[in-house]
């Protein structure tokens, strides 16, 4: 069994004595996900169109590559989480992976957008795409699982944990805004300045530029974070016991399905929205306006609405977020493609409703505390890996299904699309994600770990920690 060691003086004042994290620490933690977006969101937004329009790979093949890679990577998540839980180093359990994994993540983020001259045949291109995408996915896991786990061990203070996740999601969306604004201009610039003739070099050099920015940001996170909630291994917890404990947590399972359904909508839409702007709305000049709007809205939504979690409860906030996300996507489906003003307004409103993700993420430490309280086992890495598995499956499912549907609706790269293809792209970008957000409300309804219960659990755990 494992227990948590936090030195305090008086059981009565233990919560009050939990110091607030410095603002530089919170910002540094947020910068970790800002850097992640420069790797992951760029590949999520542009790798599909790079495969189809530059490498010439068929959408159905791309769907299989992404599905296989994400499932394989998803199986790696819990293994990496369990290994991280057992890591012992002068840098802690999770920080070493950020230190040593980041350069390799940067390398594969560039290789994924590279098509070497020796790739003569289509089979060679497909093999290269599979190799680089598998490597990118695995290395993202190596860095991101420990990064996510850090929040629950940087402080035992529940308010500070929520603050960390709020900073994380704010910088997540700021990273998305930067990418949305800068990516296409950079691709065009490195393609020779012709927006109608994007080149492989344009994508490659953009990936290099983003990697050069992202790597130092991860090291800012590394040097400004500290692991203070440390397990004392009174008895060695086996890999099997870690996995069984996590699987026995109803709260973690429901969080898994909240993330799976909502992020399937998010990743599925993110991977094909560029087709919507290029081939349906047909306004390449507005790509840098449309793409950042949801992220800008999400930042504002997080700042405006997450504070009400303590007043009306996390569950009620999630209901509101998922419901209105669905409503605004359905509205987008029916708006005339020529009504640019209305499309911009509703796209922004959709982003404004996307304030639910940090709320779900803040539930994970609650569930970890509950698991420790019930089982006497604290497995932060394994628990975060299990929920990260939802992210990977969502990325695989959302990416593979949407790309495959593009092909089934008759999408043809670098050509004017048929009415059937245009209608199909609109359906895939708006209606399917809307349905996923509605489905996400089901696990929210079943989730029973409310704020009062989590407060009681923390008080019990704090009392145990004082006695250690």
Short mmCIF file of C-alpha atoms in Angstrom, two decimals:
data_model
loop_
_atom_site.label_atom_id
_atom_site.label_comp_id
_atom_site.label_asym_id
_atom_site.label_seq_id
_atom_site.Cartn_x
_atom_site.Cartn_y
_atom_site.Cartn_z
CA UNK A 1 0.00 0.00 0.00
CA UNK A 2 1.09 3.58 -0.46
CA UNK A 3 0.44 6.63 1.63
CA UNK A 4 1.04 10.28 1.01
CA UNK A 5 3.55 12.23 3.01
CA UNK A 6 2.90 15.92 3.54
CA UNK A 7 4.48 17.54 6.57
CA UNK A 8 2.14 19.72 8.60
CA UNK A 9 1.90 20.68 12.25
CA UNK A 10 -1.70 20.64 13.34
CA UNK A 11 -4.54 18.42 12.06
CA UNK A 12 -7.06 21.18 12.62
CA UNK A 13 -5.27 23.67 10.40
CA UNK A 14 -3.82 21.32 7.80
CA UNK A 15 -5.90 22.65 4.91
CA UNK A 16 -5.22 26.28 5.82
CA UNK A 17 -1.46 25.57 6.02
CA UNK A 18 -1.35 24.18 2.48
CA UNK A 19 0.46 27.04 0.81
CA UNK A 20 -0.67 28.50 -2.47
CA UNK A 21 1.55 27.84 -5.43
CA UNK A 22 3.47 30.83 -6.81
CA UNK A 23 1.99 32.33 -9.95
CA UNK A 24 5.19 31.49 -11.84
CA UNK A 25 4.60 27.82 -11.03
CA UNK A 26 1.02 27.93 -12.31
CA UNK A 27 2.03 29.75 -15.47
CA UNK A 28 4.90 27.31 -16.03
CA UNK A 29 2.50 24.39 -15.65
CA UNK A 30 0.17 25.99 -18.17
CA UNK A 31 3.07 26.50 -20.58
CA UNK A 32 3.53 22.73 -20.64
CA UNK A 33 0.21 22.32 -22.42
CA UNK A 34 0.87 25.36 -24.58
CA UNK A 35 3.97 23.53 -25.79
CA UNK A 36 1.99 20.31 -26.19
CA UNK A 37 -0.43 22.07 -28.52
CA UNK A 38 2.42 23.14 -30.76
CA UNK A 39 3.21 19.46 -31.25
CA UNK A 40 -0.11 17.69 -30.99
CA UNK A 41 -2.75 20.13 -32.18
CA UNK A 42 -0.68 21.05 -35.22
CA UNK A 43 -0.44 17.39 -36.21
CA UNK A 44 -4.12 16.89 -35.34
CA UNK A 45 -5.18 19.81 -37.52
CA UNK A 46 -2.84 19.46 -40.50
CA UNK A 47 -1.40 15.95 -40.68
CA UNK A 48 -4.48 14.51 -42.40
CA UNK A 49 -4.44 17.11 -45.16
CA UNK A 50 -0.64 16.69 -45.44
CA UNK A 51 -1.17 12.97 -46.02
CA UNK A 52 -3.93 13.44 -48.59
CA UNK A 53 -2.83 16.55 -50.48
CA UNK A 54 0.99 16.27 -50.26
CA UNK A 55 1.80 12.58 -49.91
CA UNK A 56 -1.24 11.45 -51.90
CA UNK A 57 -2.38 8.79 -49.42
CA UNK A 58 -6.03 7.75 -49.69
CA UNK A 59 -8.36 8.82 -46.81
CA UNK A 60 -9.31 5.20 -46.03
CA UNK A 61 -5.63 4.27 -45.60
CA UNK A 62 -5.03 7.32 -43.39
CA UNK A 63 -7.98 6.28 -41.24
CA UNK A 64 -6.42 2.84 -40.71
CA UNK A 65 -2.99 4.34 -39.91
CA UNK A 66 -4.47 6.67 -37.31
CA UNK A 67 -6.75 4.06 -35.80
CA UNK A 68 -3.97 1.48 -35.46
CA UNK A 69 -1.47 4.02 -34.10
CA UNK A 70 -3.81 5.50 -31.54
CA UNK A 71 -5.00 2.12 -30.27
CA UNK A 72 -1.40 0.87 -30.01
CA UNK A 73 -0.41 4.07 -28.23
CA UNK A 74 -3.45 3.81 -25.98
CA UNK A 75 -2.30 0.39 -24.80
CA UNK A 76 1.06 1.98 -23.95
CA UNK A 77 -0.52 4.65 -21.73
CA UNK A 78 -1.26 2.57 -18.62
CA UNK A 79 2.11 0.83 -18.89
CA UNK A 80 3.92 4.17 -18.98
CA UNK A 81 1.78 5.47 -16.11
CA UNK A 82 2.58 2.45 -13.95
CA UNK A 83 6.29 2.75 -14.74
CA UNK A 84 6.23 6.46 -13.87
CA UNK A 85 4.54 5.67 -10.53
CA UNK A 86 7.55 3.50 -9.69
CA UNK A 87 10.25 5.82 -11.00
CA UNK A 88 12.77 7.00 -8.44
CA UNK A 89 15.16 9.80 -9.34
CA UNK A 90 16.56 13.04 -8.02
CA UNK A 91 13.96 14.81 -10.17
CA UNK A 92 11.01 12.85 -8.78
CA UNK A 93 8.67 10.37 -10.44
CA UNK A 94 7.32 12.39 -13.36
CA UNK A 95 9.67 15.26 -14.18
CA UNK A 96 12.49 13.09 -15.67
CA UNK A 97 10.23 12.09 -18.56
CA UNK A 98 9.73 15.73 -19.48
CA UNK A 99 13.47 16.38 -19.25
CA UNK A 100 14.58 13.50 -21.46
CA UNK A 101 11.55 12.86 -23.66
CA UNK A 102 11.00 16.35 -25.04
CA UNK A 103 13.85 16.42 -27.63
CA UNK A 104 12.72 13.11 -29.15
CA UNK A 105 9.11 14.34 -29.26
CA UNK A 106 10.31 17.40 -31.16
CA UNK A 107 12.24 15.22 -33.62
CA UNK A 108 9.27 13.03 -34.50
CA UNK A 109 6.91 15.99 -34.73
CA UNK A 110 9.07 17.16 -37.64
CA UNK A 111 9.58 13.71 -39.18
CA UNK A 112 5.80 13.22 -39.33
CA UNK A 113 5.62 16.21 -41.71
CA UNK A 114 8.57 15.04 -43.80
CA UNK A 115 8.43 12.99 -46.98
CA UNK A 116 12.03 11.96 -47.81
CA UNK A 117 13.05 11.64 -51.45
CA UNK A 118 13.74 7.91 -51.09
CA UNK A 119 10.02 7.24 -50.56
CA UNK A 120 9.34 6.40 -54.18
CA UNK A 121 6.37 4.07 -53.97
CA UNK A 122 3.03 4.55 -52.25
CA UNK A 123 3.75 1.53 -50.03
CA UNK A 124 6.93 3.24 -48.83
CA UNK A 125 5.02 6.45 -48.09
CA UNK A 126 2.39 4.55 -46.13
CA UNK A 127 5.07 2.70 -44.14
CA UNK A 128 6.84 6.00 -43.39
CA UNK A 129 3.58 7.63 -42.30
CA UNK A 130 2.84 4.69 -39.98
CA UNK A 131 6.36 4.71 -38.49
CA UNK A 132 6.49 8.46 -37.84
CA UNK A 133 2.93 8.69 -36.54
CA UNK A 134 3.50 5.76 -34.18
CA UNK A 135 6.70 7.41 -32.94
CA UNK A 136 5.03 10.79 -32.51
CA UNK A 137 2.14 9.23 -30.60
CA UNK A 138 4.38 7.16 -28.30
CA UNK A 139 6.71 10.04 -27.50
CA UNK A 140 3.79 12.36 -26.82
CA UNK A 141 2.65 9.78 -24.26
CA UNK A 142 6.12 9.63 -22.70
CA UNK A 143 6.01 13.37 -22.07
CA UNK A 144 2.31 14.04 -21.57
CA UNK A 145 1.30 11.32 -19.09
CA UNK A 146 3.91 12.49 -16.55
CA UNK A 147 2.98 16.10 -17.30
CA UNK A 148 -0.69 15.46 -16.53
CA UNK A 149 0.24 13.51 -13.38
CA UNK A 150 2.26 16.42 -12.01
CA UNK A 151 -0.82 18.44 -11.03
CA UNK A 152 -1.88 15.95 -8.36
CA UNK A 153 1.59 15.83 -6.77
CA UNK A 154 2.62 19.50 -6.98
CA UNK A 155 0.16 20.37 -4.19
CA UNK A 156 -2.35 18.60 -1.92
CA UNK A 157 -4.52 21.73 -1.90
CA UNK A 158 -7.71 21.02 -3.92
CA UNK A 159 -8.17 24.67 -4.83
CA UNK A 160 -4.62 24.90 -6.14
CA UNK A 161 -5.08 21.71 -8.14
CA UNK A 162 -8.13 23.22 -9.82
CA UNK A 163 -6.12 26.38 -10.45
CA UNK A 164 -3.38 24.32 -12.11
CA UNK A 165 -5.88 22.68 -14.43
CA UNK A 166 -7.47 26.04 -15.20
CA UNK A 167 -4.07 27.47 -16.12
CA UNK A 168 -3.40 24.33 -18.14
CA UNK A 169 -6.60 24.58 -20.15
CA UNK A 170 -6.23 28.34 -20.59
CA UNK A 171 -2.78 27.85 -22.11
CA UNK A 172 -4.08 24.87 -24.08
CA UNK A 173 -6.51 27.15 -25.81
CA UNK A 174 -3.98 29.95 -26.16
CA UNK A 175 -1.74 27.44 -27.92
CA UNK A 176 -4.62 26.51 -30.18
CA UNK A 177 -5.23 30.21 -30.90
CA UNK A 178 -1.59 30.72 -31.83
CA UNK A 179 -1.64 27.67 -34.07
CA UNK A 180 -4.88 28.67 -35.72
CA UNK A 181 -3.62 32.17 -36.44
CA UNK A 182 -0.03 31.37 -37.39
CA UNK A 183 0.00 27.87 -38.89
CA UNK A 184 -1.52 28.56 -42.30
CA UNK A 185 0.43 31.81 -42.85
CA UNK A 186 3.63 29.94 -41.94
CA UNK A 187 2.77 27.07 -44.29
CA UNK A 188 2.05 29.55 -47.07
CA UNK A 189 5.26 31.48 -46.35
CA UNK A 190 7.45 28.37 -46.43
CA UNK A 191 5.59 27.21 -49.55
CA UNK A 192 6.85 30.24 -51.44
CA UNK A 193 3.96 32.58 -50.66
CA UNK A 194 1.35 30.93 -52.89
CA UNK A 195 -1.78 30.06 -50.91
CA UNK A 196 -3.11 28.00 -53.82
CA UNK A 197 -0.01 25.79 -54.05
CA UNK A 198 0.99 24.53 -50.63
CA UNK A 199 4.15 22.40 -50.61
CA UNK A 200 5.56 19.68 -48.41
CA UNK A 201 8.39 22.03 -47.42
CA UNK A 202 5.79 24.48 -46.14
CA UNK A 203 4.45 21.93 -43.69
CA UNK A 204 7.92 20.64 -42.72
CA UNK A 205 9.41 24.04 -41.94
CA UNK A 206 6.31 25.04 -39.99
CA UNK A 207 6.72 21.92 -37.85
CA UNK A 208 10.39 22.82 -37.29
CA UNK A 209 9.45 26.37 -36.24
CA UNK A 210 6.86 25.15 -33.75
CA UNK A 211 9.26 22.56 -32.29
CA UNK A 212 11.91 25.25 -31.72
CA UNK A 213 9.34 27.23 -29.72
CA UNK A 214 7.92 24.26 -27.79
CA UNK A 215 11.09 22.63 -26.45
CA UNK A 216 12.19 25.56 -24.23
CA UNK A 217 8.67 25.88 -22.84
CA UNK A 218 8.75 22.29 -21.61
CA UNK A 219 12.01 23.02 -19.86
CA UNK A 220 10.48 26.09 -18.19
CA UNK A 221 7.86 23.68 -16.82
CA UNK A 222 10.56 21.24 -15.70
CA UNK A 223 12.62 23.80 -13.78
CA UNK A 224 9.64 25.52 -12.13
CA UNK A 225 7.73 22.47 -10.92
CA UNK A 226 8.31 20.37 -7.84
CA UNK A 227 6.78 17.12 -6.63
CA UNK A 228 5.73 17.54 -2.99
CA UNK A 229 3.06 14.83 -2.57
CA UNK A 230 5.20 11.72 -2.30
CA UNK A 231 4.08 8.11 -1.69
CA UNK A 232 5.66 6.14 1.11
CA UNK A 233 5.84 2.55 -0.08
CA UNK A 234 5.06 0.65 3.10
CA UNK A 235 4.38 -2.32 0.88
CA UNK A 236 5.29 -2.63 -2.76
CA UNK A 237 2.28 -2.12 -5.00
CA UNK A 238 2.36 -4.50 -7.95
CA UNK A 239 1.54 -3.49 -11.51
CA UNK A 240 -1.52 -5.71 -11.31
CA UNK A 241 -2.72 -4.06 -8.10
CA UNK A 242 -2.31 -0.61 -9.67
CA UNK A 243 -4.39 -1.53 -12.71
CA UNK A 244 -7.03 -3.39 -10.69
CA UNK A 245 -7.36 -0.47 -8.27
CA UNK A 246 -7.90 2.01 -11.08
CA UNK A 247 -10.39 -0.27 -12.84
CA UNK A 248 -12.31 -0.66 -9.58
CA UNK A 249 -12.90 3.09 -9.34
CA UNK A 250 -16.35 3.90 -10.68
CA UNK A 251 -15.51 7.59 -10.58
CA UNK A 252 -12.43 7.16 -12.80
CA UNK A 253 -14.39 4.95 -15.22
CA UNK A 254 -17.09 7.60 -15.59
CA UNK A 255 -14.47 10.32 -16.08
CA UNK A 256 -12.98 8.09 -18.77
CA UNK A 257 -16.30 8.06 -20.65
CA UNK A 258 -16.84 11.81 -20.17
CA UNK A 259 -13.49 12.40 -21.83
CA UNK A 260 -13.99 9.72 -24.48
CA UNK A 261 -17.27 11.13 -25.76
CA UNK A 262 -16.47 14.85 -25.49
CA UNK A 263 -12.95 14.53 -26.90
CA UNK A 264 -14.12 12.30 -29.75
CA UNK A 265 -16.20 15.32 -30.74
CA UNK A 266 -13.26 17.67 -30.24
CA UNK A 267 -10.58 15.66 -32.06
CA UNK A 268 -12.92 14.48 -34.78
CA UNK A 269 -13.87 18.05 -35.60
CA UNK A 270 -10.33 19.39 -35.23
CA UNK A 271 -8.93 16.90 -37.74
CA UNK A 272 -11.33 17.79 -40.56
CA UNK A 273 -12.35 21.41 -39.94
CA UNK A 274 -9.68 22.59 -42.39
CA UNK A 275 -11.60 20.78 -45.16
CA UNK A 276 -14.75 22.67 -44.10
CA UNK A 277 -13.06 26.05 -44.44
CA UNK A 278 -11.19 25.20 -47.66
CA UNK A 279 -13.80 23.27 -49.60
CA UNK A 280 -17.21 24.17 -48.11
CA UNK A 281 -16.97 27.82 -47.07
CA UNK A 282 -14.22 28.30 -49.68
CA UNK A 283 -12.54 31.15 -47.83
CA UNK A 284 -8.84 30.36 -47.50
CA UNK A 285 -8.33 34.00 -46.54
CA UNK A 286 -10.44 33.42 -43.41
CA UNK A 287 -8.84 30.17 -42.21
CA UNK A 288 -6.64 32.14 -39.80
CA UNK A 289 -9.82 33.79 -38.46
CA UNK A 290 -12.12 30.80 -38.20
CA UNK A 291 -9.67 28.31 -36.70
CA UNK A 292 -8.70 30.30 -33.59
CA UNK A 293 -12.25 31.37 -32.77
CA UNK A 294 -13.25 28.24 -30.79
CA UNK A 295 -10.04 28.43 -28.77
CA UNK A 296 -10.49 32.15 -28.08
CA UNK A 297 -14.04 31.44 -26.98
CA UNK A 298 -12.87 28.58 -24.79
CA UNK A 299 -10.32 30.77 -22.99
CA UNK A 300 -13.02 33.35 -22.25
CA UNK A 301 -15.46 30.60 -21.25
CA UNK A 302 -12.97 29.09 -18.81
CA UNK A 303 -12.26 32.48 -17.25
CA UNK A 304 -15.97 33.35 -16.99
CA UNK A 305 -17.65 30.10 -16.02
CA UNK A 306 -15.33 27.64 -14.21
CA UNK A 307 -15.44 29.82 -11.10
CA UNK A 308 -19.10 28.87 -10.69
CA UNK A 309 -18.14 25.23 -10.07
CA UNK A 310 -18.09 25.81 -6.32
CA UNK A 311 -21.52 27.45 -6.42
CA UNK A 312 -23.58 25.24 -8.69
CA UNK A 313 -21.39 22.14 -8.77
CA UNK A 314 -19.10 20.62 -11.36
CA UNK A 315 -21.81 18.34 -12.73
CA UNK A 316 -24.21 21.18 -13.49
CA UNK A 317 -21.47 23.14 -15.22
CA UNK A 318 -20.65 20.12 -17.39
CA UNK A 319 -24.31 19.74 -18.37
CA UNK A 320 -24.35 23.38 -19.49
CA UNK A 321 -21.07 23.08 -21.38
CA UNK A 322 -21.96 19.91 -23.28
CA UNK A 323 -25.54 20.95 -24.04
CA UNK A 324 -24.68 24.32 -25.53
CA UNK A 325 -21.66 22.91 -27.39
CA UNK A 326 -24.09 20.58 -29.14
CA UNK A 327 -26.68 23.29 -29.81
CA UNK A 328 -24.18 25.67 -31.44
CA UNK A 329 -22.76 22.92 -33.67
CA UNK A 330 -26.25 22.04 -34.87
CA UNK A 331 -26.82 25.71 -35.64
CA UNK A 332 -23.59 25.80 -37.67
CA UNK A 333 -24.83 22.89 -39.76
CA UNK A 334 -27.92 24.81 -40.88
CA UNK A 335 -26.36 28.26 -41.45
CA UNK A 336 -25.91 29.17 -45.10
CA UNK A 337 -22.27 28.88 -46.16
CA UNK A 338 -22.30 32.43 -47.58
CA UNK A 339 -23.41 33.99 -44.27
CA UNK A 340 -19.88 34.55 -43.00
CA UNK A 341 -20.87 36.87 -40.16
CA UNK A 342 -23.27 34.35 -38.63
CA UNK A 343 -20.78 31.52 -39.11
CA UNK A 344 -18.13 33.51 -37.24
CA UNK A 345 -20.49 34.43 -34.39
CA UNK A 346 -21.77 30.88 -33.82
CA UNK A 347 -18.28 29.41 -34.14
CA UNK A 348 -17.19 31.75 -31.35
CA UNK A 349 -20.22 30.79 -29.23
CA UNK A 350 -19.36 27.13 -29.72
CA UNK A 351 -15.89 27.86 -28.34
CA UNK A 352 -17.40 29.80 -25.43
CA UNK A 353 -19.31 26.67 -24.44
CA UNK A 354 -16.10 24.62 -24.40
CA UNK A 355 -15.30 25.35 -20.75
CA UNK A 356 -16.04 21.82 -19.57
CA UNK A 357 -12.66 20.13 -20.12
CA UNK A 358 -10.78 21.68 -17.14
CA UNK A 359 -13.73 20.73 -14.94
CA UNK A 360 -13.42 17.08 -15.97
CA UNK A 361 -9.64 17.19 -15.50
CA UNK A 362 -10.09 18.66 -12.02
CA UNK A 363 -12.27 15.63 -11.18
CA UNK A 364 -9.33 13.25 -11.71
CA UNK A 365 -7.41 14.20 -8.52
CA UNK A 366 -10.74 13.92 -6.65
CA UNK A 367 -11.11 10.36 -7.92
CA UNK A 368 -7.45 9.59 -7.08
CA UNK A 369 -8.05 10.82 -3.53
CA UNK A 370 -11.19 8.68 -3.32
CA UNK A 371 -9.24 5.64 -4.51
CA UNK A 372 -6.50 6.26 -1.95
CA UNK A 373 -9.13 6.67 0.78
CA UNK A 374 -10.87 3.39 -0.13
CA UNK A 375 -7.93 1.21 -1.15
CA UNK A 376 -4.93 2.78 0.55
CA UNK A 377 -3.20 2.96 -2.84
CA UNK A 378 -2.06 6.17 -4.51
CA UNK A 379 -1.29 5.65 -8.19
CA UNK A 380 -1.34 9.11 -9.79
CA UNK A 381 0.47 8.06 -12.96
CA UNK A 382 -1.66 4.99 -13.59
CA UNK A 383 -4.87 6.92 -12.95
CA UNK A 384 -3.90 9.75 -15.28
CA UNK A 385 -2.79 7.20 -17.86
CA UNK A 386 -6.20 5.54 -17.68
CA UNK A 387 -7.95 8.83 -18.33
CA UNK A 388 -5.37 9.73 -20.97
CA UNK A 389 -6.35 6.47 -22.62
CA UNK A 390 -9.73 8.09 -23.22
CA UNK A 391 -7.96 10.95 -24.99
CA UNK A 392 -6.05 8.51 -27.21
CA UNK A 393 -9.12 6.44 -28.04
CA UNK A 394 -11.07 9.64 -28.72
CA UNK A 395 -8.33 10.85 -31.04
CA UNK A 396 -8.27 7.47 -32.80
CA UNK A 397 -12.03 7.17 -33.08
CA UNK A 398 -12.67 10.79 -33.98
CA UNK A 399 -9.82 10.98 -36.47
CA UNK A 400 -10.38 7.62 -38.15
CA UNK A 401 -14.17 7.87 -38.44
CA UNK A 402 -14.23 11.42 -39.76
CA UNK A 403 -11.46 10.83 -42.30
CA UNK A 404 -13.06 7.58 -43.47
CA UNK A 405 -16.40 9.36 -43.87
CA UNK A 406 -14.75 12.04 -46.01
CA UNK A 407 -13.75 9.33 -48.45
CA UNK A 408 -17.18 7.70 -48.36
CA UNK A 409 -18.83 11.03 -49.21
CA UNK A 410 -16.64 11.35 -52.29
CA UNK A 411 -13.91 13.78 -51.19
CA UNK A 412 -11.21 14.25 -53.85
CA UNK A 413 -7.98 16.04 -52.90
CA UNK A 414 -7.15 19.35 -54.60
CA UNK A 415 -10.42 19.48 -56.58
CA UNK A 416 -13.81 21.15 -56.49
CA UNK A 417 -16.07 18.98 -54.36
CA UNK A 418 -19.42 17.54 -55.39
CA UNK A 419 -22.59 18.66 -53.53
CA UNK A 420 -22.59 15.23 -51.84
CA UNK A 421 -19.02 15.72 -50.60
CA UNK A 422 -19.79 19.26 -49.39
CA UNK A 423 -22.84 18.04 -47.49
CA UNK A 424 -20.81 15.17 -46.05
CA UNK A 425 -18.03 17.47 -44.83
CA UNK A 426 -20.63 19.71 -43.16
CA UNK A 427 -22.20 16.68 -41.48
CA UNK A 428 -18.86 15.32 -40.24
CA UNK A 429 -17.64 18.69 -38.94
CA UNK A 430 -20.83 19.74 -37.14
CA UNK A 431 -23.54 17.12 -36.59
CA UNK A 432 -21.39 14.16 -35.52
CA UNK A 433 -19.52 16.17 -32.83
CA UNK A 434 -22.87 17.57 -31.64
CA UNK A 435 -24.17 14.04 -31.06
CA UNK A 436 -21.00 13.13 -29.15
CA UNK A 437 -21.43 16.09 -26.79
CA UNK A 438 -24.99 14.96 -26.06
CA UNK A 439 -23.72 11.45 -25.29
CA UNK A 440 -21.16 12.93 -22.89
CA UNK A 441 -24.01 14.03 -20.62
CA UNK A 442 -24.79 10.39 -19.73
CA UNK A 443 -21.63 9.64 -17.67
CA UNK A 444 -21.97 13.08 -16.07
CA UNK A 445 -25.43 12.05 -14.83
CA UNK A 446 -24.04 8.79 -13.39
CA UNK A 447 -21.10 10.46 -11.61
CA UNK A 448 -21.81 10.58 -7.85
CA UNK A 449 -18.60 11.99 -6.34
CA UNK A 450 -19.95 15.43 -5.49
CA UNK A 451 -18.14 18.33 -3.83
CA UNK A 452 -19.34 17.48 -0.31
CA UNK A 453 -18.08 13.92 -0.60
CA UNK A 454 -14.70 14.98 -1.95
CA UNK A 455 -14.34 17.48 0.91
CA UNK A 456 -14.98 14.74 3.47
CA UNK A 457 -12.44 12.46 1.80
CA UNK A 458 -9.77 15.17 1.78
CA UNK A 459 -10.31 15.88 5.45
CA UNK A 460 -9.83 12.19 6.26
CA UNK A 461 -6.72 11.98 4.10
CA UNK A 462 -5.27 15.16 5.61
CA UNK A 463 -5.72 13.69 9.07
CA UNK A 464 -3.91 10.50 7.97
CA UNK A 465 -1.06 12.53 6.45
CA UNK A 466 -0.55 14.46 9.68
CA UNK A 467 -0.17 11.19 11.56
CA UNK A 468 2.49 9.85 9.16
#
